[in-house]
Amino acid sequence: MKLAIGNDHVAVDMKNEIRDFLESRGVEVIDVGTHDRGRFNYPVSGYRVARLVADGEVDGGVLICGTGVGISLAANKVKGIRACVCSDPYTAKLSKQHNNTNIIAFGARVIGPELAKMIVEEWMNAKFEGGRHQTRVDMITEIEETQHLNAQE
Ligand code: RB5
């Protein structure tokens, strides 16, 4: 498995820990930064990771900022990206099984590194279940591509 990881200035330590954790699990990691603690605008790393995921260069992405909110919002503006902020392993797992998320995000100011590792592990080991969930994900894609949704329920 190959994942991209990105962060802003408040999440450098958390990112380093998660990157090392992923590599210890045999995951190939592309770290798009930032690597230092000077102010860094989270949309930059959110976009870099989203681009790699949308272009099929990696199997998925991990994004970390203070809350996980800004960086996931930025990533979700790239076509084909389904990024969600998670603070618990259950949501992380279900976000892959039901929503086929291709990026997981969390906040370095919200959760600690051990919980973050559990979240990432549940997420990367989960599989999209397809079926009725595919129909719903297709509806999300329809909204993304057309700015409309034909189905009413
Ligand atoms: C940076 O201060 C903070 O706004 C950022 O890390 C993130 O929480 C934004 O959503």
Tab-separated table of C-alpha atoms and ligand atoms in Angstrom:
chain	number	residue	atom	x	y	z
A	1	MET	CA	0.000	0.000	0.000
A	2	LYS	CA	1.140	3.509	-0.823
A	3	LEU	CA	-0.252	6.537	1.039
A	4	ALA	CA	0.395	10.278	0.897
A	5	ILE	CA	0.511	12.277	4.119
A	6	GLY	CA	0.327	16.027	4.638
A	7	ASN	CA	-0.041	18.515	7.462
A	8	ASP	CA	0.217	22.130	8.531
A	9	HIS	CA	2.579	23.725	11.042
A	10	VAL	CA	0.663	22.644	14.164
A	11	ALA	CA	0.766	18.968	13.170
A	12	VAL	CA	4.441	18.348	12.346
A	13	ASP	CA	5.103	16.095	15.356
A	14	MET	CA	1.869	14.135	14.890
A	15	LYS	CA	2.596	13.718	11.180
A	16	ASN	CA	6.111	12.418	11.885
A	17	GLU	CA	4.743	9.892	14.352
A	18	ILE	CA	2.005	8.708	12.007
A	19	ARG	CA	4.396	8.506	9.047
A	20	ASP	CA	6.822	6.368	11.095
A	21	PHE	CA	3.911	4.209	12.259
A	22	LEU	CA	2.720	3.644	8.698
A	23	GLU	CA	6.222	2.770	7.523
A	24	SER	CA	6.577	0.306	10.418
A	25	ARG	CA	3.445	-1.374	9.017
A	26	GLY	CA	5.077	-1.732	5.591
A	27	VAL	CA	3.223	1.192	3.986
A	28	GLU	CA	5.115	3.277	1.439
A	29	VAL	CA	4.563	6.923	2.404
A	30	ILE	CA	4.916	10.110	0.368
A	31	ASP	CA	5.273	12.982	2.843
A	32	VAL	CA	4.284	16.254	1.140
A	33	GLY	CA	5.037	18.349	4.247
A	34	THR	CA	5.156	20.775	5.783
A	35	HIS	CA	8.309	19.752	7.588
A	36	ASP	CA	8.869	22.805	9.773
A	37	ARG	CA	6.899	24.681	12.376
A	38	GLY	CA	6.754	28.054	10.680
A	39	ARG	CA	3.254	29.150	9.687
A	40	PHE	CA	1.978	27.078	6.796
A	41	ASN	CA	-1.376	27.362	5.061
A	42	TYR	CA	-3.146	24.002	5.312
A	43	PRO	CA	-4.808	24.167	1.841
A	44	VAL	CA	-1.356	23.692	0.289
A	45	SER	CA	-0.700	20.279	1.813
A	46	GLY	CA	-4.398	19.369	1.572
A	47	TYR	CA	-4.244	20.008	-2.157
A	48	ARG	CA	-0.921	18.178	-2.638
A	49	VAL	CA	-2.236	15.004	-1.019
A	50	ALA	CA	-5.605	15.270	-2.783
A	51	ARG	CA	-3.866	15.660	-6.160
A	52	LEU	CA	-1.786	12.515	-5.614
A	53	VAL	CA	-4.893	10.558	-4.602
A	54	ALA	CA	-7.078	11.867	-7.443
A	55	ASP	CA	-4.325	11.138	-9.981
A	56	GLY	CA	-3.994	7.554	-8.751
A	57	GLU	CA	-0.387	8.041	-7.647
A	58	VAL	CA	-1.220	6.639	-4.201
A	59	ASP	CA	-3.901	4.405	-2.696
A	60	GLY	CA	-5.103	7.041	-0.241
A	61	GLY	CA	-4.145	9.975	1.918
A	62	VAL	CA	-3.801	11.102	5.524
A	63	LEU	CA	-4.207	14.788	6.412
A	64	ILE	CA	-3.557	16.457	9.767
A	65	CYS	CA	-3.999	20.054	10.878
A	66	GLY	CA	-5.173	21.542	14.180
A	67	THR	CA	-8.698	20.169	13.905
A	68	GLY	CA	-8.542	18.280	10.597
A	69	VAL	CA	-11.313	20.531	9.308
A	70	GLY	CA	-9.556	23.075	7.109
A	71	ILE	CA	-7.207	20.594	5.489
A	72	SER	CA	-10.045	18.150	4.673
A	73	LEU	CA	-12.238	20.948	3.285
A	74	ALA	CA	-9.419	21.914	0.931
A	75	ALA	CA	-8.878	18.301	-0.160
A	76	ASN	CA	-12.591	17.812	-0.811
A	77	LYS	CA	-12.505	20.563	-3.460
A	78	VAL	CA	-10.486	18.255	-5.729
A	79	LYS	CA	-12.704	16.157	-7.971
A	80	GLY	CA	-12.953	12.549	-6.847
A	81	ILE	CA	-11.829	13.190	-3.289
A	82	ARG	CA	-13.877	11.935	-0.361
A	83	ALA	CA	-12.071	13.134	2.760
A	84	CYS	CA	-13.528	13.005	6.248
A	85	VAL	CA	-12.426	14.174	9.670
A	86	CYS	CA	-12.447	11.390	12.258
A	87	SER	CA	-11.794	11.399	15.977
A	88	ASP	CA	-12.684	7.743	16.518
A	89	PRO	CA	-11.757	4.406	14.914
A	90	TYR	CA	-15.392	3.346	14.342
A	91	THR	CA	-16.160	6.326	12.123
A	92	ALA	CA	-12.843	5.841	10.328
A	93	LYS	CA	-13.657	2.193	9.517
A	94	LEU	CA	-17.239	2.912	8.436
A	95	SER	CA	-16.119	5.870	6.345
A	96	LYS	CA	-14.227	3.401	4.154
A	97	GLN	CA	-16.773	0.555	4.266
A	98	HIS	CA	-19.798	2.731	3.456
A	99	ASN	CA	-18.521	6.008	2.003
A	100	ASN	CA	-15.345	4.818	0.271
A	101	THR	CA	-13.320	7.682	1.711
A	102	ASN	CA	-9.971	8.051	0.017
A	103	ILE	CA	-8.535	10.480	2.554
A	104	ILE	CA	-8.723	10.344	6.345
A	105	ALA	CA	-8.129	13.493	8.381
A	106	PHE	CA	-7.835	14.346	12.053
A	107	GLY	CA	-6.770	17.119	14.374
A	108	ALA	CA	-3.440	17.199	16.176
A	109	ARG	CA	-5.054	19.530	18.715
A	110	VAL	CA	-8.015	17.189	19.171
A	111	ILE	CA	-6.682	13.647	19.570
A	112	GLY	CA	-3.432	12.062	20.748
A	113	PRO	CA	-1.030	10.005	18.655
A	114	GLU	CA	-2.122	6.576	19.930
A	115	LEU	CA	-5.768	7.214	19.031
A	116	ALA	CA	-4.611	8.632	15.698
A	117	LYS	CA	-2.730	5.381	14.972
A	118	MET	CA	-5.841	3.318	15.734
A	119	ILE	CA	-7.897	5.545	13.426
A	120	VAL	CA	-5.415	5.217	10.582
A	121	GLU	CA	-5.083	1.465	11.052
A	122	GLU	CA	-8.846	0.834	11.056
A	123	TRP	CA	-9.243	3.042	8.004
A	124	MET	CA	-6.474	1.521	5.892
A	125	ASN	CA	-7.476	-2.063	6.705
A	126	ALA	CA	-11.174	-1.525	5.927
A	127	LYS	CA	-12.657	-2.344	2.504
A	128	PHE	CA	-15.433	-0.539	0.659
A	129	GLU	CA	-18.521	-2.763	0.708
A	130	GLY	CA	-20.093	-1.546	-2.549
A	131	GLY	CA	-23.719	-2.594	-3.216
A	132	ARG	CA	-26.212	-0.083	-1.827
A	133	HIS	CA	-23.296	2.041	-0.660
A	134	GLN	CA	-22.029	2.312	-4.231
A	135	THR	CA	-25.380	3.806	-5.244
A	136	ARG	CA	-25.001	6.496	-2.581
A	137	VAL	CA	-21.378	7.241	-3.399
A	138	ASP	CA	-22.412	7.544	-7.065
A	139	MET	CA	-24.989	10.145	-5.979
A	140	ILE	CA	-22.266	12.136	-4.253
A	141	THR	CA	-20.242	11.978	-7.468
A	142	GLU	CA	-23.274	13.139	-9.448
A	143	ILE	CA	-23.593	16.204	-7.217
A	144	GLU	CA	-19.874	16.860	-7.603
A	145	GLU	CA	-19.916	16.579	-11.381
A	146	THR	CA	-23.241	18.238	-12.245
A	147	GLN	CA	-24.074	20.387	-9.196
A	148	HIS	CA	-27.448	18.641	-9.276
A	149	LEU	CA	-28.977	15.409	-8.036
A	150	ASN	CA	-31.664	13.731	-10.074
A	151	ALA	CA	-32.609	11.053	-7.567
A	152	GLN	CA	-35.105	12.245	-4.966
A	153	GLU	CA	-34.675	9.537	-2.356
B	1	RB5	C1	-4.065	26.733	12.463
B	1	RB5	O1	-4.050	27.677	13.480
B	1	RB5	C2	-5.419	26.044	12.394
B	1	RB5	O2	-6.376	26.947	11.954
B	1	RB5	C3	-5.353	24.820	11.497
B	1	RB5	O3	-4.397	23.944	11.975
B	1	RB5	C4	-6.626	24.003	11.378
B	1	RB5	O4	-7.129	23.666	12.621
B	1	RB5	C5	-7.652	24.541	10.476
B	1	RB5	O5	-8.711	23.921	10.228
